[in-house]
Every structure is written in C-alpha cells, then in structure tokens.
PDB file of C-alpha atoms and ligand atoms in Angstrom:
ATOM      1  CA  MET A   8      45.038 171.950 150.670  1.00 78.00           C
ATOM      2  CA  GLY A   9      45.435 171.775 154.529  1.00 88.00           C
ATOM      3  CA  ASN A  10      47.521 174.254 157.058  1.00 91.00           C
ATOM      4  CA  SER A  11      49.612 171.964 158.902  1.00 93.00           C
ATOM      5  CA  LEU A  12      52.866 173.485 157.896  1.00 97.00           C
ATOM      6  CA  ASN A  13      52.140 177.215 157.512  1.00 96.00           C
ATOM      7  CA  GLY A  14      55.347 179.579 158.133  1.00 95.00           C
ATOM      8  CA  ARG A  15      57.605 176.258 158.027  1.00 98.00           C
ATOM      9  CA  THR A  16      60.375 176.257 155.465  1.00 98.00           C
ATOM     10  CA  ILE A  17      60.918 172.491 154.959  1.00 98.00           C
ATOM     11  CA  LEU A  18      64.279 171.461 152.971  1.00 99.00           C
ATOM     12  CA  VAL A  19      63.699 167.709 150.716  1.00 99.00           C
ATOM     13  CA  THR A  20      66.713 166.522 149.552  1.00 99.00           C
ATOM     14  CA  GLY A  21      66.733 165.278 145.881  1.00 98.00           C
ATOM     15  CA  ALA A  22      62.842 166.157 145.169  1.00 98.00           C
ATOM     16  CA  ALA A  23      63.142 167.375 141.437  1.00 98.00           C
ATOM     17  CA  ASN A  24      61.583 164.056 140.195  1.00 98.00           C
ATOM     18  CA  ARG A  25      60.122 160.752 141.514  1.00 98.00           C
ATOM     19  CA  ILE A  26      59.357 160.369 145.134  1.00 98.00           C
ATOM     20  CA  GLY A  27      61.071 163.643 146.583  1.00 98.00           C
ATOM     21  CA  LYS A  28      58.823 165.314 144.253  1.00 98.00           C
ATOM     22  CA  ALA A  29      56.238 163.692 145.772  1.00 98.00           C
ATOM     23  CA  ILE A  30      56.782 164.706 148.949  1.00 98.00           C
ATOM     24  CA  ALA A  31      57.488 168.441 148.511  1.00 98.00           C
ATOM     25  CA  ILE A  32      54.142 169.266 146.325  1.00 98.00           C
ATOM     26  CA  ALA A  33      52.669 167.599 149.940  1.00 98.00           C
ATOM     27  CA  ALA A  34      54.359 169.298 151.947  1.00 98.00           C
ATOM     28  CA  ALA A  35      53.804 172.417 149.780  1.00 98.00           C
ATOM     29  CA  ASN A  36      50.104 171.664 150.369  1.00 97.00           C
ATOM     30  CA  GLU A  37      50.166 171.569 153.816  1.00 97.00           C
ATOM     31  CA  GLY A  38      51.323 175.321 153.583  1.00 97.00           C
ATOM     32  CA  ALA A  39      55.222 175.072 153.630  1.00 98.00           C
ATOM     33  CA  THR A  40      57.891 176.741 151.999  1.00 98.00           C
ATOM     34  CA  ILE A  41      59.946 174.297 150.202  1.00 98.00           C
ATOM     35  CA  ALA A  42      63.167 174.539 149.488  1.00 99.00           C
ATOM     36  CA  LEU A  43      64.375 172.004 147.188  1.00 99.00           C
ATOM     37  CA  HIS A  44      67.369 170.513 146.745  1.00 99.00           C
ATOM     38  CA  TYR A  45      68.635 168.798 143.183  1.00 99.00           C
ATOM     39  CA  ASN A  46      71.544 167.623 142.260  1.00 98.00           C
ATOM     40  CA  HIS A  47      71.981 166.905 138.551  1.00 98.00           C
ATOM     41  CA  SER A  48      67.822 166.705 137.665  1.00 98.00           C
ATOM     42  CA  ALA A  49      68.104 171.110 136.810  1.00 98.00           C
ATOM     43  CA  GLU A  50      65.398 170.946 134.347  1.00 98.00           C
ATOM     44  CA  GLN A  51      63.072 168.987 136.515  1.00 98.00           C
ATOM     45  CA  ALA A  52      63.941 170.609 139.106  1.00 98.00           C
ATOM     46  CA  ILE A  53      62.284 173.973 137.472  1.00 98.00           C
ATOM     47  CA  ILE A  54      59.895 171.815 136.861  1.00 98.00           C
ATOM     48  CA  THR A  55      58.235 170.987 140.161  1.00 98.00           C
ATOM     49  CA  ALA A  56      59.151 174.069 141.602  1.00 98.00           C
ATOM     50  CA  LYS A  57      56.445 175.697 138.647  1.00 98.00           C
ATOM     51  CA  GLU A  58      54.019 173.276 139.845  1.00 98.00           C
ATOM     52  CA  ILE A  59      54.673 173.821 143.408  1.00 98.00           C
ATOM     53  CA  GLU A  60      53.882 177.764 142.959  1.00 98.00           C
ATOM     54  CA  GLN A  61      50.655 176.669 141.430  1.00 97.00           C
ATOM     55  CA  LEU A  62      49.422 175.338 144.569  1.00 95.00           C
ATOM     56  CA  GLY A  63      49.799 178.657 145.967  1.00 95.00           C
ATOM     57  CA  SER A  64      53.712 178.225 148.038  1.00 97.00           C
ATOM     58  CA  GLN A  65      56.734 179.938 148.001  1.00 98.00           C
ATOM     59  CA  VAL A  66      59.373 177.899 146.828  1.00 98.00           C
ATOM     60  CA  ALA A  67      63.443 177.766 146.184  1.00 98.00           C
ATOM     61  CA  CYS A  68      65.272 175.219 143.771  1.00 98.00           C
ATOM     62  CA  PHE A  69      69.407 174.585 145.933  1.00 99.00           C
ATOM     63  CA  GLN A  70      71.818 172.720 143.686  1.00 98.00           C
ATOM     64  CA  ALA A  71      74.051 170.940 146.133  1.00 99.00           C
ATOM     65  CA  ASN A  72      76.740 167.073 146.319  1.00 98.00           C
ATOM     66  CA  ILE A  73      74.764 166.328 149.437  1.00 98.00           C
ATOM     67  CA  ALA A  74      78.277 163.896 149.987  1.00 98.00           C
ATOM     68  CA  SER A  75      79.810 167.387 150.182  1.00 98.00           C
ATOM     69  CA  LEU A  76      80.369 169.328 152.957  1.00 98.00           C
ATOM     70  CA  GLU A  77      81.356 172.509 151.774  1.00 98.00           C
ATOM     71  CA  ASP A  78      77.567 172.331 149.024  1.00 98.00           C
ATOM     72  CA  VAL A  79      75.763 171.951 151.934  1.00 99.00           C
ATOM     73  CA  GLN A  80      77.028 174.593 153.960  1.00 98.00           C
ATOM     74  CA  LYS A  81      76.827 176.822 150.450  1.00 98.00           C
ATOM     75  CA  MET A  82      73.259 175.434 149.857  1.00 99.00           C
ATOM     76  CA  HIS A  83      72.508 175.666 154.045  1.00 98.00           C
ATOM     77  CA  LYS A  84      74.104 179.581 153.790  1.00 98.00           C
ATOM     78  CA  ALA A  85      71.677 179.534 150.455  1.00 98.00           C
ATOM     79  CA  ILE A  86      68.639 179.039 151.681  1.00 98.00           C
ATOM     80  CA  GLU A  87      68.135 180.801 154.888  1.00 98.00           C
ATOM     81  CA  GLU A  88      69.245 184.349 152.719  1.00 98.00           C
ATOM     82  CA  GLN A  89      66.186 183.659 149.912  1.00 98.00           C
ATOM     83  CA  LEU A  90      63.503 181.583 153.200  1.00 98.00           C
ATOM     84  CA  GLY A  91      64.251 181.649 156.374  1.00 97.00           C
ATOM     85  CA  SER A  92      65.351 179.397 158.945  1.00 98.00           C
ATOM     86  CA  VAL A  93      64.673 175.977 158.262  1.00 98.00           C
ATOM     87  CA  PHE A  94      62.352 173.788 160.213  1.00 98.00           C
ATOM     88  CA  GLY A  95      62.537 170.283 158.734  1.00 98.00           C
ATOM     89  CA  VAL A  96      64.706 168.079 156.298  1.00 99.00           C
ATOM     90  CA  ILE A  97      63.668 165.238 154.708  1.00 98.00           C
ATOM     91  CA  ASN A  98      66.518 163.263 153.481  1.00 98.00           C
ATOM     92  CA  ASN A  99      65.473 161.858 150.541  1.00 98.00           C
ATOM     93  CA  ALA A 100      68.458 161.966 148.227  1.00 98.00           C
ATOM     94  CA  GLY A 101      69.880 158.874 147.599  1.00 98.00           C
ATOM     95  CA  TYR A 102      72.695 156.069 145.552  1.00 98.00           C
ATOM     96  CA  GLY A 103      73.083 152.524 145.643  1.00 96.00           C
ATOM     97  CA  GLN A 104      74.186 150.283 142.732  1.00 96.00           C
ATOM     98  CA  MET A 105      72.607 146.609 142.154  1.00 96.00           C
ATOM     99  CA  LYS A 106      75.004 144.779 142.250  1.00 96.00           C
ATOM    100  CA  SER A 107      77.178 141.769 143.948  1.00 97.00           C
ATOM    101  CA  PHE A 108      79.415 142.995 146.076  1.00 98.00           C
ATOM    102  CA  PHE A 109      82.745 141.114 144.054  1.00 98.00           C
ATOM    103  CA  ASP A 110      81.395 143.306 140.938  1.00 98.00           C
ATOM    104  CA  TYR A 111      82.229 146.687 142.855  1.00 97.00           C
ATOM    105  CA  GLU A 112      85.621 148.684 142.328  1.00 94.00           C
ATOM    106  CA  PRO A 113      86.344 149.669 145.643  1.00 89.00           C
ATOM    107  CA  ASN A 114      86.065 153.381 144.515  1.00 91.00           C
ATOM    108  CA  GLU A 115      82.293 152.999 143.682  1.00 95.00           C
ATOM    109  CA  TRP A 116      81.155 151.623 147.496  1.00 96.00           C
ATOM    110  CA  LYS A 117      83.170 155.304 148.635  1.00 96.00           C
ATOM    111  CA  GLN A 118      80.574 156.766 146.564  1.00 96.00           C
ATOM    112  CA  GLU A 119      77.769 154.892 147.834  1.00 97.00           C
ATOM    113  CA  ILE A 120      78.826 155.881 151.458  1.00 98.00           C
ATOM    114  CA  ASP A 121      79.573 159.438 151.383  1.00 98.00           C
ATOM    115  CA  VAL A 122      76.298 160.101 149.649  1.00 98.00           C
ATOM    116  CA  CYS A 123      73.888 157.364 151.408  1.00 98.00           C
ATOM    117  CA  LEU A 124      75.718 157.563 155.122  1.00 98.00           C
ATOM    118  CA  ASN A 125      78.142 161.240 154.840  1.00 98.00           C
ATOM    119  CA  GLY A 126      75.693 163.021 153.262  1.00 98.00           C
ATOM    120  CA  VAL A 127      73.089 162.936 155.921  1.00 99.00           C
ATOM    121  CA  LEU A 128      75.664 163.934 158.316  1.00 99.00           C
ATOM    122  CA  ASN A 129      76.799 166.241 156.018  1.00 99.00           C
ATOM    123  CA  LEU A 130      73.058 167.733 156.387  1.00 99.00           C
ATOM    124  CA  ALA A 131      72.724 166.703 160.360  1.00 99.00           C
ATOM    125  CA  TYR A 132      76.261 168.998 160.813  1.00 99.00           C
ATOM    126  CA  THR A 133      74.660 171.862 159.047  1.00 99.00           C
ATOM    127  CA  PHE A 134      71.151 172.039 159.849  1.00 99.00           C
ATOM    128  CA  VAL A 135      70.275 171.008 162.941  1.00 99.00           C
ATOM    129  CA  PRO A 136      73.124 173.396 164.450  1.00 98.00           C
ATOM    130  CA  SER A 137      70.264 176.316 163.387  1.00 98.00           C
ATOM    131  CA  MET A 138      67.303 173.892 164.787  1.00 98.00           C
ATOM    132  CA  LYS A 139      68.722 173.593 167.819  1.00 98.00           C
ATOM    133  CA  GLU A 140      68.920 177.807 168.129  1.00 98.00           C
ATOM    134  CA  GLN A 141      65.413 177.914 167.005  1.00 98.00           C
ATOM    135  CA  GLN A 142      64.306 175.037 169.711  1.00 98.00           C
ATOM    136  CA  GLU A 143      62.961 173.106 167.530  1.00 98.00           C
ATOM    137  CA  GLY A 144      63.152 170.937 164.302  1.00 98.00           C
ATOM    138  CA  LYS A 145      62.245 167.674 162.062  1.00 98.00           C
ATOM    139  CA  PHE A 146      65.307 165.865 160.885  1.00 99.00           C
ATOM    140  CA  ILE A 147      63.584 162.680 158.889  1.00 99.00           C
ATOM    141  CA  THR A 148      65.467 160.522 156.639  1.00 98.00           C
ATOM    142  CA  ILE A 149      64.565 158.058 154.437  1.00 98.00           C
ATOM    143  CA  VAL A 150      66.021 154.132 153.927  1.00 98.00           C
ATOM    144  CA  GLY A 151      65.337 151.363 152.113  1.00 98.00           C
ATOM    145  CA  ASP A 152      64.209 148.423 154.043  1.00 98.00           C
ATOM    146  CA  SER A 153      67.157 146.440 153.255  1.00 98.00           C
ATOM    147  CA  ALA A 154      69.449 148.735 156.099  1.00 98.00           C
ATOM    148  CA  ARG A 155      68.185 146.348 158.478  1.00 97.00           C
ATOM    149  CA  THR A 156      66.930 143.415 156.671  1.00 97.00           C
ATOM    150  CA  GLY A 157      70.737 143.294 154.367  1.00 97.00           C
ATOM    151  CA  ASP A 158      70.139 142.676 150.767  1.00 97.00           C
ATOM    152  CA  ARG A 159      72.735 140.933 148.826  1.00 97.00           C
ATOM    153  CA  LYS A 160      72.609 143.079 145.292  1.00 97.00           C
ATOM    154  CA  LEU A 161      72.215 146.308 147.376  1.00 98.00           C
ATOM    155  CA  ILE A 162      75.409 145.379 149.675  1.00 98.00           C
ATOM    156  CA  VAL A 163      76.647 148.986 150.515  1.00 98.00           C
ATOM    157  CA  SER A 164      73.510 151.054 150.145  1.00 98.00           C
ATOM    158  CA  ALA A 165      72.037 148.832 152.750  1.00 98.00           C
ATOM    159  CA  ALA A 166      75.431 148.847 155.172  1.00 98.00           C
ATOM    160  CA  ALA A 167      75.201 152.774 154.644  1.00 98.00           C
ATOM    161  CA  ARG A 168      72.127 152.843 155.700  1.00 98.00           C
ATOM    162  CA  ASN A 169      71.727 151.170 158.616  1.00 98.00           C
ATOM    163  CA  GLY A 170      74.910 152.984 160.026  1.00 98.00           C
ATOM    164  CA  VAL A 171      72.163 156.207 158.971  1.00 98.00           C
ATOM    165  CA  ILE A 172      69.458 154.584 161.080  1.00 98.00           C
ATOM    166  CA  SER A 173      71.959 153.945 164.040  1.00 98.00           C
ATOM    167  CA  PHE A 174      73.539 158.436 163.705  1.00 99.00           C
ATOM    168  CA  MET A 175      69.531 159.016 163.497  1.00 99.00           C
ATOM    169  CA  LYS A 176      69.181 157.172 167.661  1.00 98.00           C
ATOM    170  CA  SER A 177      72.097 158.937 168.509  1.00 99.00           C
ATOM    171  CA  LEU A 178      70.869 162.272 167.226  1.00 99.00           C
ATOM    172  CA  ALA A 179      67.770 162.027 168.561  1.00 99.00           C
ATOM    173  CA  GLN A 180      69.495 161.242 171.947  1.00 98.00           C
ATOM    174  CA  GLU A 181      71.681 164.605 171.297  1.00 98.00           C
ATOM    175  CA  VAL A 182      69.253 166.557 170.480  1.00 98.00           C
ATOM    176  CA  GLY A 183      66.308 165.706 172.370  1.00 98.00           C
ATOM    177  CA  ARG A 184      66.632 168.463 174.506  1.00 98.00           C
ATOM    178  CA  GLN A 185      66.303 171.538 172.193  1.00 98.00           C
ATOM    179  CA  HIS A 186      62.754 170.004 170.776  1.00 98.00           C
ATOM    180  CA  ILE A 187      63.973 168.650 167.876  1.00 98.00           C
ATOM    181  CA  GLN A 188      62.656 165.158 166.167  1.00 99.00           C
ATOM    182  CA  CYS A 189      64.791 163.046 164.628  1.00 99.00           C
ATOM    183  CA  ASN A 190      62.771 159.565 162.126  1.00 99.00           C
ATOM    184  CA  THR A 191      63.631 157.287 160.222  1.00 98.00           C
ATOM    185  CA  VAL A 192      61.344 155.975 157.653  1.00 98.00           C
ATOM    186  CA  SER A 193      62.373 152.690 155.818  1.00 98.00           C
ATOM    187  CA  LEU A 194      60.578 151.987 152.655  1.00 98.00           C
ATOM    188  CA  GLY A 195      59.930 148.651 150.448  1.00 98.00           C
ATOM    189  CA  LEU A 196      59.801 148.739 146.681  1.00 97.00           C
ATOM    190  CA  ILE A 197      58.336 152.116 145.400  1.00 98.00           C
ATOM    191  CA  ASP A 198      56.752 151.484 141.685  1.00 97.00           C
ATOM    192  CA  GLN A 199      57.624 154.915 139.652  1.00 96.00           C
ATOM    193  CA  ASP A 200      56.392 152.571 136.131  1.00 92.00           C
ATOM    194  CA  ASP A 201      59.973 152.475 135.547  1.00 92.00           C
ATOM    195  CA  LEU A 202      60.806 149.541 137.369  1.00 92.00           C
ATOM    196  CA  GLN A 203      63.258 147.195 134.724  1.00 88.00           C
ATOM    197  CA  ILE A 204      61.709 143.781 135.059  1.00 89.00           C
ATOM    198  CA  GLY A 205      59.616 141.130 133.549  1.00 91.00           C
ATOM    199  CA  GLU A 206      56.016 140.486 134.453  1.00 93.00           C
ATOM    200  CA  ASP A 207      56.241 137.290 135.513  1.00 95.00           C
ATOM    201  CA  MET A 208      59.325 138.632 138.040  1.00 94.00           C
ATOM    202  CA  TYR A 209      57.092 141.353 139.070  1.00 95.00           C
ATOM    203  CA  ARG A 210      54.228 139.324 139.867  1.00 96.00           C
ATOM    204  CA  LYS A 211      56.625 136.700 142.196  1.00 96.00           C
ATOM    205  CA  ILE A 212      58.007 140.145 144.403  1.00 96.00           C
ATOM    206  CA  VAL A 213      54.082 141.290 144.493  1.00 97.00           C
ATOM    207  CA  LYS A 214      53.931 138.052 146.468  1.00 97.00           C
ATOM    208  CA  GLY A 215      56.478 139.059 149.110  1.00 96.00           C
ATOM    209  CA  TYR A 216      54.328 141.743 149.868  1.00 98.00           C
ATOM    210  CA  PRO A 217      51.310 140.819 152.062  1.00 98.00           C
ATOM    211  CA  LEU A 218      49.427 143.546 150.416  1.00 98.00           C
ATOM    212  CA  GLN A 219      49.797 142.547 147.009  1.00 97.00           C
ATOM    213  CA  ARG A 220      50.935 145.891 145.580  1.00 97.00           C
ATOM    214  CA  LEU A 221      53.719 147.873 145.571  1.00 98.00           C
ATOM    215  CA  GLY A 222      53.578 151.034 146.718  1.00 98.00           C
ATOM    216  CA  LYS A 223      53.303 154.463 145.514  1.00 98.00           C
ATOM    217  CA  PRO A 224      54.669 157.617 146.384  1.00 98.00           C
ATOM    218  CA  GLY A 225      51.558 158.329 147.231  1.00 97.00           C
ATOM    219  CA  ASP A 226      52.157 156.030 150.228  1.00 98.00           C
ATOM    220  CA  ILE A 227      55.002 158.270 151.420  1.00 98.00           C
ATOM    221  CA  THR A 228      53.402 161.646 152.026  1.00 98.00           C
ATOM    222  CA  GLY A 229      51.053 160.892 154.637  1.00 97.00           C
ATOM    223  CA  MET A 230      54.100 159.708 156.873  1.00 98.00           C
ATOM    224  CA  MET A 231      55.937 162.545 156.106  1.00 98.00           C
ATOM    225  CA  GLN A 232      53.386 164.870 156.798  1.00 97.00           C
ATOM    226  CA  PHE A 233      52.821 163.866 159.769  1.00 98.00           C
ATOM    227  CA  LEU A 234      56.160 163.194 161.012  1.00 98.00           C
ATOM    228  CA  LEU A 235      56.512 167.102 160.126  1.00 98.00           C
ATOM    229  CA  SER A 236      53.588 168.122 162.392  1.00 97.00           C
ATOM    230  CA  GLU A 237      52.745 168.895 165.413  1.00 96.00           C
ATOM    231  CA  GLN A 238      50.922 165.413 165.986  1.00 97.00           C
ATOM    232  CA  SER A 239      54.256 164.412 166.167  1.00 98.00           C
ATOM    233  CA  ASP A 240      56.407 166.081 168.817  1.00 98.00           C
ATOM    234  CA  TRP A 241      56.347 163.535 170.852  1.00 98.00           C
ATOM    235  CA  ILE A 242      58.318 161.015 168.716  1.00 98.00           C
ATOM    236  CA  THR A 243      61.726 160.162 168.205  1.00 99.00           C
ATOM    237  CA  GLY A 244      64.453 157.975 167.344  1.00 98.00           C
ATOM    238  CA  GLN A 245      61.907 155.780 165.490  1.00 98.00           C
ATOM    239  CA  VAL A 246      62.088 153.735 162.253  1.00 98.00           C
ATOM    240  CA  PHE A 247      59.216 153.731 160.662  1.00 98.00           C
ATOM    241  CA  SER A 248      58.268 151.064 158.086  1.00 98.00           C
ATOM    242  CA  ILE A 249      56.237 151.898 154.232  1.00 98.00           C
ATOM    243  CA  ASN A 250      56.630 148.622 152.852  1.00 98.00           C
ATOM    244  CA  GLY A 251      53.049 147.393 152.258  1.00 98.00           C
ATOM    245  CA  GLY A 252      54.188 144.487 155.208  1.00 98.00           C
ATOM    246  CA  HIS A 253      57.312 143.136 153.023  1.00 97.00           C
ATOM    247  CA  SER A 254      59.296 143.267 156.038  1.00 96.00           C
ATOM    248  CA  MET A 255      58.100 142.845 160.048  1.00 95.00           C
ATOM    249  CA  LEU A 256      60.486 144.082 161.920  1.00 89.00           C
ATOM    250  CA  GLY A 257      59.933 144.510 165.735  1.00 75.00           C
TER     251      GLY A 257
HETATM  252  N1  NAP B  21      62.145 153.940 144.539  1.00 62.73           N
HETATM  253  C1  NAP B  21      62.108 152.286 145.313  1.00 62.73           C
HETATM  254  O1  NAP B  21      61.555 151.362 145.012  1.00 62.73           O
HETATM  255  C2  NAP B  21      63.082 152.697 146.832  1.00 62.73           C
HETATM  256  C3  NAP B  21      63.157 151.875 147.177  1.00 62.73           C
HETATM  257  C4  NAP B  21      64.009 152.371 148.744  1.00 62.73           C
HETATM  258  C5  NAP B  21      64.026 153.121 149.234  1.00 62.73           C
HETATM  259  N2  NAP B  21      64.255 154.310 148.177  1.00 62.73           N
HETATM  260  C6  NAP B  21      64.967 155.291 148.616  1.00 62.73           C
HETATM  261  O2  NAP B  21      63.679 156.647 148.322  1.00 62.73           O
HETATM  262  C7  NAP B  21      64.858 157.696 147.761  1.00 62.73           C
HETATM  263  C8  NAP B  21      63.832 158.040 147.436  1.00 62.73           C
HETATM  264  O3  NAP B  21      64.420 157.318 146.153  1.00 62.73           O
HETATM  265  P1  NAP B  21      63.761 157.420 144.709  1.00 62.73           P
HETATM  266  O4  NAP B  21      63.508 156.536 144.115  1.00 62.73           O
HETATM  267  O5  NAP B  21      62.440 158.766 144.266  1.00 62.73           O
HETATM  268  O6  NAP B  21      65.091 158.377 143.738  1.00 62.73           O
HETATM  269  P2  NAP B  21      65.776 157.931 143.245  1.00 62.73           P
HETATM  270  O7  NAP B  21      66.383 157.825 142.081  1.00 62.73           O
HETATM  271  O8  NAP B  21      66.750 156.961 144.705  1.00 62.73           O
HETATM  272  O9  NAP B  21      67.282 159.161 143.831  1.00 62.73           O
HETATM  273  C9  NAP B  21      66.870 160.469 144.608  1.00 62.73           C
HETATM  274  C10 NAP B  21      67.737 161.777 144.021  1.00 62.73           C
HETATM  275  O10 NAP B  21      68.896 161.220 144.966  1.00 62.73           O
HETATM  276  C11 NAP B  21      69.582 162.467 144.564  1.00 62.73           C
HETATM  277  N3  NAP B  21      70.415 162.106 144.205  1.00 62.73           N
HETATM  278  C12 NAP B  21      71.574 161.212 144.743  1.00 62.73           C
HETATM  279  N4  NAP B  21      72.668 161.465 143.958  1.00 62.73           N
HETATM  280  C13 NAP B  21      72.961 162.929 145.381  1.00 62.73           C
HETATM  281  C14 NAP B  21      74.353 163.958 145.116  1.00 62.73           C
HETATM  282  N5  NAP B  21      75.678 163.103 145.877  1.00 62.73           N
HETATM  283  N6  NAP B  21      74.098 164.583 146.451  1.00 62.73           N
HETATM  284  C15 NAP B  21      72.236 165.300 145.825  1.00 62.73           C
HETATM  285  N7  NAP B  21      71.466 164.305 145.508  1.00 62.73           N
HETATM  286  C16 NAP B  21      71.906 163.209 145.091  1.00 62.73           C
HETATM  287  C17 NAP B  21      69.240 162.296 143.004  1.00 62.73           C
HETATM  288  O11 NAP B  21      69.084 164.081 142.768  1.00 62.73           O
HETATM  289  P3  NAP B  21      69.391 164.276 140.966  1.00 62.73           P
HETATM  290  O12 NAP B  21      68.202 163.666 140.337  1.00 62.73           O
HETATM  291  O13 NAP B  21      68.696 165.678 140.946  1.00 62.73           O
HETATM  292  O14 NAP B  21      70.752 164.148 141.074  1.00 62.73           O
HETATM  293  C18 NAP B  21      68.237 161.895 142.955  1.00 62.73           C
HETATM  294  O15 NAP B  21      66.916 162.457 142.432  1.00 62.73           O
HETATM  295  C19 NAP B  21      66.168 156.940 147.857  1.00 62.73           C
HETATM  296  O16 NAP B  21      66.773 158.194 148.871  1.00 62.73           O
HETATM  297  C20 NAP B  21      66.294 155.427 148.164  1.00 62.73           C
HETATM  298  O17 NAP B  21      67.665 155.217 147.934  1.00 62.73           O
HETATM  299  C21 NAP B  21      63.451 154.370 147.451  1.00 62.73           C
END
C-alpha cells in the first residue's frame, strides 16, 4: 500500500464492478478516499465499498445517471457533504452497443451520446469549478481506441468519444492556469472473463495485438495512479493508449 493519494478524494464513475472497480481499489491502495459512483449496480457497489473499507480507506457510494446534469449536480453536493472536496475525477462510466449504424433506432444513438459525451461534459461542468477554486485537480477520461481508429460495430460510441478527446484537449487549455490536468486514457480490448466469443475468434483477435494478449483491468490501474499523482503535474491534454500495441497512433 502506497500513500501518493493520502488525503485526496477521488470520484470514480461506474466503479461498482469491472474496470472502474479495479481503478477505485488501486486508488484506495494509494491512500485515496473513494467516492464510488454507480448507476444501476447498487448491490455490487456496496460489495466493492466493503472491499475498499477493508483496505483501511474511506469510501462512500453515490448513485447518478451521468447523462442527467441534475443527477450529477446532486451527486456533487452529496460527495462534498460526506467526503469534502473532490481532487480527482475518473470518467470510467460508458455505454455503447455493438451493431451496424443502420440497425439503430434514432433514440438509441442519442442515449449513447448522452452517456459517453454529454456525461463527461456534465461531470466537467459540475466538478471542475470546485477544482478551479482549489487551484488543483485531475480530470481523467477513459475512451476506447475506436474513438480514434473508427470501428463499424462501435460506430456511435466511437464518434461520441472522439468528441470527448477533443473536449478534453480544449478543457486542458481552459483550466491549465488553475493547475488542473485533463488527460484521456484510450483502451484496447480488456478481457474480464466474459467476452462472448468463441476460442477461434479470441485467437484471431489476439493476433492483432503485438503483445499477444488482451488487456486485464490491472493493466490500466498503474496509468491511473500516475495520472492522479503529482508525478503527472506537467502533463495535460494528452491521450495515452493502453492497448497492447493494437493501434499505434501518433
Ligand atoms: N472492456 C473493454 O474492453 C473496453 C475497451 C475500451 C474501452 N472501454 C471503456 O472502459 C470503461 C469501463 O469498461 P467496462 O467494460 O469495465 O465497463 P462497462 O460495462 O462498459 O460500463 C462501465 C459502467 O458504466 C456505468 N454506466 C453506464 N451507463 C451509465 C449512466 N447513464 N450513468 C452512469 N453510469 C453509467 C455502468 O454502471 P452501473 O453498472 O452501476 O449501471 C457500468 O458499470 C467504459 O467506459 C468502456 O467503454 C472498455
């Protein structure tokens, strides 16, 4: 257990399970107080919070639909009341469907854009002003590599997240003078033991990864700790790939 985040409150969205849970636990292991956000996974959030408490870290759970600015603002108020000001936000929550664009109903693509793009805007609009007052903060967003490479089966979430990358760069320019760093982490395929593909397809996909394996949630946590720590204080507006070399974007 380290102490690089002692005294820091970190909000991790979508942290009840999967990648968000791994990030929240890793931040707690560095001494952070965790604001554990969930939307539907209330039971799982409580289980994850208990695991974090067992590490000796403070944690509280907060429900919000990040597509709703009102929800996000209520969550912000509740976090400040219970845990104090938020030093870092990790936008891990996301929603995307895998299908061709022409199989969408229009209200379905709106929903993806509302979570993946407007969700990040809602969180920035709500949490970054307090960081500006504190004259410090870390605002970090996860996207998939499809945001930069395109992917015909992730066509809507990829488009929304390309917008997120642009937003994060502009935000970094806007709030740099208040010592707030805004960075994006772009993921390749993360194997969480629930990929619904056969063995042949799995092997075919892995061949596209120079490091010859898919990612694990533990491959992401080190970068998150770094981006939350003071070691990254002169890094902002960047996109970092964690993808086993699947795409090598300049
Ligand atoms: N897994 C991969 O291979 C991969 C690859 C590239 C990028 N990513 C990105 O990495 C992040 C984590 O991926 P993951 O596979 O661990 O999880 P995930 O299943 O994609 O979803 C993460 C969480 O997002 C939350 N969420 C969805 N809609 C929401 C809404 N309207 N408001 C608030 N929260 C909402 C859900 O919370 P509740 O469960 O509480 O409802 C869910 O647990 C996602 O942003 C994902 O797109 C993943």
